Structures are given as structure tokens and as C-alpha cells.
């Protein structure tokens, strides 16, 4: 018996084509759930229900089970391995989905790794700075690190250190007052600027008061995930990640995705901050395995920060005609250039800052620090790091291509900013009555 053939209406054919890819995604998600795809921690043994066009899967996060679209489940499953238990505890279904969405827009782990290797001359920046703070401030090291972090937003490394040192010196000379009014007054006399207390940024005030009044600054939580993570890095915690404007610039994302506000137990890490943490920690694991030398999350961030800052500022120099991409292709970003990026360890005995420490009574400690770092072979962490070219061999022929990809994002950012600046100037001229 011969079956009769029927032609499907065109609209049905179109629907079938539209559904097929989604069905493939759903099938793949289900294979993951039953262990059919390698390197995936088992998810729920069976699909839950459909949400719109996507299949929901259950992913265990800490002591919770979150139901998210199956096409995002594998990404989440990998990401949570790179989050602390406290960070995992912050995830709900909506924030987990948002974190995955942001994570998939970030540069790849290999692109992060290439930039970290490119900035290897500054590997040990946090380690060296933390040791220097302990060497100079002794038992007050956690408190000074907290103040240094509290005054870090919206300023350069050099200005940050100047403002913190001057505030510390004058606060100590004033008898270490504990009331907010006196502390803000001291800061007004100390920070750069000629407007007194009006020169003290609002972003510095609350955290600076917390830093100088906390009974135990080693357990202090500062408001804002970037500031709090920076403090912990400077106190020797290498698992925390300082996601600041330069990390946003490197990734070509809006810095506001890292924002957050203080709660009773947390500095305010949101989905964007957690996504970047996951990528940086994954890169640390990748580089450790690839190079055979230990990379901590703090070291990944500090080296990417140093590479991105150096490349962007070099390509933006008024006397520089080459783009970031051209600089990379011509090998113009050398280890020596990267190494010139400032760090607190070397700035402490710089002629701009040493007098402040000496006036505050730290001359002996400063002399010891200067002696300890006098060797020409010492890198940021007190030891000479391997060269970027030597370490880059571990990434093979892809290293140069990955750096070029990173450079293209920095060029795109610079051009965008230049265009915005030009438009702003034109609008101002028009507003002021120009033609």
C-alpha cells in the first residue's frame, strides 16, 4: 500500500524551520542534563517546562536550585565554579540569567589571558603593595589599606596615594578623631584641590569615615564592590577581583554594570560584577594550567589593568599617530613600558610621597622598605617576573591575534570617546552662540 504524499503549506514550512534550531538547543540542553555532553556537572535529570521558546533546566547553586533556560544552563554551571559561596548565595533566577547574559558579552578567557601575559611585567602589583603597606604601617596596615581604597574612586593611583597619605598624617596629628565632622574636616585640609571640604568627593566620605572609625578594619566591608575588593587586595586577599573603569574599558562594557550598594553583609556585588569575577578567576585557572606557574585572580586583574591602561594611554598620546592595533602589531608595547605603570610599593619612597611619610613618623620604616626593594631585579612583587614574550609562547601563535583583538576594542572605545567629546564641544559652541 502506498502512502499518499501531502504538501505542507508554506507557513507551516516556515514555522518548522524556525522551530528546528530551538529544538536543537533544547535537545542539547537535555543531553547536558543527563551527562551526554562532556565537562558539564550534571544538572537536573529531566527538563522542567517550557518558558516561551526556551527549555528550563534546574541548576544547583549553593543550597538553591535555580530554573533557567536550557541554553544558559551550561554557562551558569561553569560560572558558579568561579564564584565564592557568598557570591553564589547572591544569585536568584533573574540575577543568574542576567549574569550569564553579561558573561557571554565579555571577551573570552583566552583574550583575558593574552592581555594578562602582555602585562606580566606588573605581575605582583598587589602583593608588593600589600607587603609595603605592612612594612610601613605595621598593625595599622589594614586601616591604611581601607583608607587608601576609600579614596580611590575617580582618581589616579598617584593622586589616590597622595590624598590617603596626607589624610592619614593629618588625622594622626589631630589625635585620630572618631566623629564624622572632624574626619571630613581633616580630609578637606589634606586632599588635592583648593576648595577645602568641597574638594572631598562624596564617593570618598562615607567609606573614609568607616575606614578610620572601624574597631577592626580587617573585617570591614566598604560600600561598593570595587572599593571593597580593592581594599581586600591591598590587605593580601588574592581571590577578590577589583573591577574598575579600566577593566570595563578593556572589555568594552559600561562601567555601571559593576555598580552596587552596601548591605549589612555585602559590598553590593551585582550580576555584572559577578560575571567579571567569574571570567577573571577562570582566566587564572587557565593560565596556571597553561604556563605551569601560579596565577591568582588578583594577578590576572592587575596585569590586564596594566596592559590596557598602557596601550590605551599610549595610543591616546597627542604625539602618537599609531592606533592601539598598530602599536601591538609593531611590538611597541614593551615590558619596560608596562613596568613603568605606577604601584604603591615604589611610589612610597618616591620624592613626592616619602616626605609625607617621614613627617608622619615613618622614616625608619620607609628606609627599610627602600632597602628591601633596592635590587634592580625586583619586580612589583619583589621578584623578577618572566617576560611577556617568554610566557606568551604558552599561548602559541594565537597570542598576537588575541592581543590584536583586545587592541581593536580599545581603539573602538577611544574613537567613541573622541566622537562624543567633539559632539559635546560642537553643542557647547552652538549653545554659546557660535556657528
mmCIF file with all atom_site columns, N, CA, C and O in Angstrom, residues 67-90:
data_model
loop_
_atom_site.group_PDB
_atom_site.id
_atom_site.type_symbol
_atom_site.label_atom_id
_atom_site.label_alt_id
_atom_site.label_comp_id
_atom_site.label_asym_id
_atom_site.label_entity_id
_atom_site.label_seq_id
_atom_site.pdbx_PDB_ins_code
_atom_site.Cartn_x
_atom_site.Cartn_y
_atom_site.Cartn_z
_atom_site.occupancy
_atom_site.B_iso_or_equiv
_atom_site.pdbx_formal_charge
_atom_site.auth_seq_id
_atom_site.auth_comp_id
_atom_site.auth_asym_id
_atom_site.auth_atom_id
_atom_site.pdbx_PDB_model_num
ATOM 1  N N  . UNK A 1 67 ? 15.899 27.546 38.224 1.00 0.00 ? 67 UNK A N  1
ATOM 2  C CA . UNK A 1 67 ? 15.381 27.078 36.946 1.00 0.00 ? 67 UNK A CA 1
ATOM 3  C C  . UNK A 1 67 ? 15.586 28.169 35.903 1.00 0.00 ? 67 UNK A C  1
ATOM 4  O O  . UNK A 1 67 ? 14.966 29.231 35.970 1.00 0.00 ? 67 UNK A O  1
ATOM 5  N N  . UNK A 1 68 ? 16.463 27.884 34.943 1.00 0.00 ? 68 UNK A N  1
ATOM 6  C CA . UNK A 1 68 ? 16.787 28.884 33.921 1.00 0.00 ? 68 UNK A CA 1
ATOM 7  C C  . UNK A 1 68 ? 16.721 28.236 32.543 1.00 0.00 ? 68 UNK A C  1
ATOM 8  O O  . UNK A 1 68 ? 16.749 27.006 32.426 1.00 0.00 ? 68 UNK A O  1
ATOM 9  N N  . UNK A 1 69 ? 16.631 29.043 31.476 1.00 0.00 ? 69 UNK A N  1
ATOM 10 C CA . UNK A 1 69 ? 16.597 28.481 30.122 1.00 0.00 ? 69 UNK A CA 1
ATOM 11 C C  . UNK A 1 69 ? 17.762 27.537 29.865 1.00 0.00 ? 69 UNK A C  1
ATOM 12 O O  . UNK A 1 69 ? 18.903 27.809 30.255 1.00 0.00 ? 69 UNK A O  1
ATOM 13 N N  . UNK A 1 70 ? 17.479 26.437 29.204 1.00 0.00 ? 70 UNK A N  1
ATOM 14 C CA . UNK A 1 70 ? 18.487 25.409 28.990 1.00 0.00 ? 70 UNK A CA 1
ATOM 15 C C  . UNK A 1 70 ? 19.711 25.883 28.240 1.00 0.00 ? 70 UNK A C  1
ATOM 16 O O  . UNK A 1 70 ? 20.814 25.397 28.478 1.00 0.00 ? 70 UNK A O  1
ATOM 17 N N  . UNK A 1 71 ? 19.552 26.866 27.331 1.00 0.00 ? 71 UNK A N  1
ATOM 18 C CA . UNK A 1 71 ? 20.704 27.337 26.573 1.00 0.00 ? 71 UNK A CA 1
ATOM 19 C C  . UNK A 1 71 ? 21.660 28.164 27.424 1.00 0.00 ? 71 UNK A C  1
ATOM 20 O O  . UNK A 1 71 ? 22.764 28.478 27.004 1.00 0.00 ? 71 UNK A O  1
ATOM 21 N N  . UNK A 1 72 ? 21.245 28.539 28.647 1.00 0.00 ? 72 UNK A N  1
ATOM 22 C CA . UNK A 1 72 ? 22.096 29.304 29.552 1.00 0.00 ? 72 UNK A CA 1
ATOM 23 C C  . UNK A 1 72 ? 22.633 28.440 30.698 1.00 0.00 ? 72 UNK A C  1
ATOM 24 O O  . UNK A 1 72 ? 23.533 28.856 31.424 1.00 0.00 ? 72 UNK A O  1
ATOM 25 N N  . UNK A 1 73 ? 22.066 27.239 30.835 1.00 0.00 ? 73 UNK A N  1
ATOM 26 C CA . UNK A 1 73 ? 22.391 26.408 31.991 1.00 0.00 ? 73 UNK A CA 1
ATOM 27 C C  . UNK A 1 73 ? 23.860 26.007 32.041 1.00 0.00 ? 73 UNK A C  1
ATOM 28 O O  . UNK A 1 73 ? 24.495 26.059 33.100 1.00 0.00 ? 73 UNK A O  1
ATOM 29 N N  . UNK A 1 74 ? 24.412 25.590 30.904 1.00 0.00 ? 74 UNK A N  1
ATOM 30 C CA . UNK A 1 74 ? 25.810 25.155 30.883 1.00 0.00 ? 74 UNK A CA 1
ATOM 31 C C  . UNK A 1 74 ? 26.750 26.301 31.232 1.00 0.00 ? 74 UNK A C  1
ATOM 32 O O  . UNK A 1 74 ? 27.749 26.108 31.933 1.00 0.00 ? 74 UNK A O  1
ATOM 33 N N  . UNK A 1 75 ? 26.442 27.502 30.741 1.00 0.00 ? 75 UNK A N  1
ATOM 34 C CA . UNK A 1 75 ? 27.274 28.680 31.049 1.00 0.00 ? 75 UNK A CA 1
ATOM 35 C C  . UNK A 1 75 ? 27.225 28.974 32.541 1.00 0.00 ? 75 UNK A C  1
ATOM 36 O O  . UNK A 1 75 ? 28.248 29.236 33.178 1.00 0.00 ? 75 UNK A O  1
ATOM 37 N N  . UNK A 1 76 ? 26.023 28.928 33.113 1.00 0.00 ? 76 UNK A N  1
ATOM 38 C CA . UNK A 1 76 ? 25.878 29.175 34.547 1.00 0.00 ? 76 UNK A CA 1
ATOM 39 C C  . UNK A 1 76 ? 26.612 28.112 35.354 1.00 0.00 ? 76 UNK A C  1
ATOM 40 O O  . UNK A 1 76 ? 27.282 28.424 36.345 1.00 0.00 ? 76 UNK A O  1
ATOM 41 N N  . UNK A 1 77 ? 26.479 26.854 34.934 1.00 0.00 ? 77 UNK A N  1
ATOM 42 C CA . UNK A 1 77 ? 27.105 25.754 35.654 1.00 0.00 ? 77 UNK A CA 1
ATOM 43 C C  . UNK A 1 77 ? 28.622 25.940 35.746 1.00 0.00 ? 77 UNK A C  1
ATOM 44 O O  . UNK A 1 77 ? 29.229 25.681 36.780 1.00 0.00 ? 77 UNK A O  1
ATOM 45 N N  . UNK A 1 78 ? 29.233 26.401 34.659 1.00 0.00 ? 78 UNK A N  1
ATOM 46 C CA . UNK A 1 78 ? 30.671 26.654 34.668 1.00 0.00 ? 78 UNK A CA 1
ATOM 47 C C  . UNK A 1 78 ? 31.010 27.895 35.481 1.00 0.00 ? 78 UNK A C  1
ATOM 48 O O  . UNK A 1 78 ? 31.989 27.915 36.225 1.00 0.00 ? 78 UNK A O  1
ATOM 49 N N  . UNK A 1 79 ? 30.183 28.933 35.353 1.00 0.00 ? 79 UNK A N  1
ATOM 50 C CA . UNK A 1 79 ? 30.470 30.200 36.022 1.00 0.00 ? 79 UNK A CA 1
ATOM 51 C C  . UNK A 1 79 ? 30.463 30.059 37.539 1.00 0.00 ? 79 UNK A C  1
ATOM 52 O O  . UNK A 1 79 ? 31.302 30.654 38.223 1.00 0.00 ? 79 UNK A O  1
ATOM 53 N N  . UNK A 1 80 ? 29.513 29.298 38.075 1.00 0.00 ? 80 UNK A N  1
ATOM 54 C CA . UNK A 1 80 ? 29.410 29.222 39.534 1.00 0.00 ? 80 UNK A CA 1
ATOM 55 C C  . UNK A 1 80 ? 30.618 28.541 40.164 1.00 0.00 ? 80 UNK A C  1
ATOM 56 O O  . UNK A 1 80 ? 30.896 28.734 41.353 1.00 0.00 ? 80 UNK A O  1
ATOM 57 N N  . UNK A 1 81 ? 31.360 27.760 39.356 1.00 0.00 ? 81 UNK A N  1
ATOM 58 C CA . UNK A 1 81 ? 32.591 27.165 39.875 1.00 0.00 ? 81 UNK A CA 1
ATOM 59 C C  . UNK A 1 81 ? 33.631 28.238 40.181 1.00 0.00 ? 81 UNK A C  1
ATOM 60 O O  . UNK A 1 81 ? 34.585 28.003 40.922 1.00 0.00 ? 81 UNK A O  1
ATOM 61 N N  . UNK A 1 82 ? 33.459 29.416 39.567 1.00 0.00 ? 82 UNK A N  1
ATOM 62 C CA . UNK A 1 82 ? 34.407 30.508 39.742 1.00 0.00 ? 82 UNK A CA 1
ATOM 63 C C  . UNK A 1 82 ? 33.850 31.624 40.624 1.00 0.00 ? 82 UNK A C  1
ATOM 64 O O  . UNK A 1 82 ? 34.349 32.751 40.590 1.00 0.00 ? 82 UNK A O  1
ATOM 65 N N  . UNK A 1 83 ? 32.811 31.310 41.391 1.00 0.00 ? 83 UNK A N  1
ATOM 66 C CA . UNK A 1 83 ? 32.255 32.254 42.357 1.00 0.00 ? 83 UNK A CA 1
ATOM 67 C C  . UNK A 1 83 ? 32.424 31.697 43.764 1.00 0.00 ? 83 UNK A C  1
ATOM 68 O O  . UNK A 1 83 ? 32.372 30.480 43.973 1.00 0.00 ? 83 UNK A O  1
ATOM 69 N N  . UNK A 1 84 ? 32.642 32.568 44.720 1.00 0.00 ? 84 UNK A N  1
ATOM 70 C CA . UNK A 1 84 ? 32.745 32.135 46.113 1.00 0.00 ? 84 UNK A CA 1
ATOM 71 C C  . UNK A 1 84 ? 31.367 31.705 46.609 1.00 0.00 ? 84 UNK A C  1
ATOM 72 O O  . UNK A 1 84 ? 30.339 32.080 46.021 1.00 0.00 ? 84 UNK A O  1
ATOM 73 N N  . UNK A 1 85 ? 31.287 30.941 47.692 1.00 0.00 ? 85 UNK A N  1
ATOM 74 C CA . UNK A 1 85 ? 29.979 30.568 48.250 1.00 0.00 ? 85 UNK A CA 1
ATOM 75 C C  . UNK A 1 85 ? 29.111 31.786 48.556 1.00 0.00 ? 85 UNK A C  1
ATOM 76 O O  . UNK A 1 85 ? 27.891 31.751 48.333 1.00 0.00 ? 85 UNK A O  1
ATOM 77 N N  . UNK A 1 86 ? 29.730 32.859 49.047 1.00 0.00 ? 86 UNK A N  1
ATOM 78 C CA . UNK A 1 86 ? 28.977 34.076 49.339 1.00 0.00 ? 86 UNK A CA 1
ATOM 79 C C  . UNK A 1 86 ? 28.411 34.687 48.063 1.00 0.00 ? 86 UNK A C  1
ATOM 80 O O  . UNK A 1 86 ? 27.280 35.169 48.039 1.00 0.00 ? 86 UNK A O  1
ATOM 81 N N  . UNK A 1 87 ? 29.209 34.673 47.003 1.00 0.00 ? 87 UNK A N  1
ATOM 82 C CA . UNK A 1 87 ? 28.748 35.217 45.727 1.00 0.00 ? 87 UNK A CA 1
ATOM 83 C C  . UNK A 1 87 ? 27.654 34.344 45.125 1.00 0.00 ? 87 UNK A C  1
ATOM 84 O O  . UNK A 1 87 ? 26.682 34.858 44.566 1.00 0.00 ? 87 UNK A O  1
ATOM 85 N N  . UNK A 1 88 ? 27.793 33.037 45.243 1.00 0.00 ? 88 UNK A N  1
ATOM 86 C CA . UNK A 1 88 ? 26.744 32.146 44.756 1.00 0.00 ? 88 UNK A CA 1
ATOM 87 C C  . UNK A 1 88 ? 25.432 32.408 45.489 1.00 0.00 ? 88 UNK A C  1
ATOM 88 O O  . UNK A 1 88 ? 24.350 32.339 44.891 1.00 0.00 ? 88 UNK A O  1
ATOM 89 N N  . UNK A 1 89 ? 25.535 32.724 46.781 1.00 0.00 ? 89 UNK A N  1
ATOM 90 C CA . UNK A 1 89 ? 24.344 32.969 47.578 1.00 0.00 ? 89 UNK A CA 1
ATOM 91 C C  . UNK A 1 89 ? 23.563 34.191 47.146 1.00 0.00 ? 89 UNK A C  1
ATOM 92 O O  . UNK A 1 89 ? 22.388 34.345 47.513 1.00 0.00 ? 89 UNK A O  1
ATOM 93 N N  . UNK A 1 90 ? 24.188 35.074 46.357 1.00 0.00 ? 90 UNK A N  1
ATOM 94 C CA . UNK A 1 90 ? 23.512 36.280 45.899 1.00 0.00 ? 90 UNK A CA 1
ATOM 95 C C  . UNK A 1 90 ? 22.632 36.027 44.675 1.00 0.00 ? 90 UNK A C  1
ATOM 96 O O  . UNK A 1 90 ? 21.809 36.871 44.318 1.00 0.00 ? 90 UNK A O  1
#
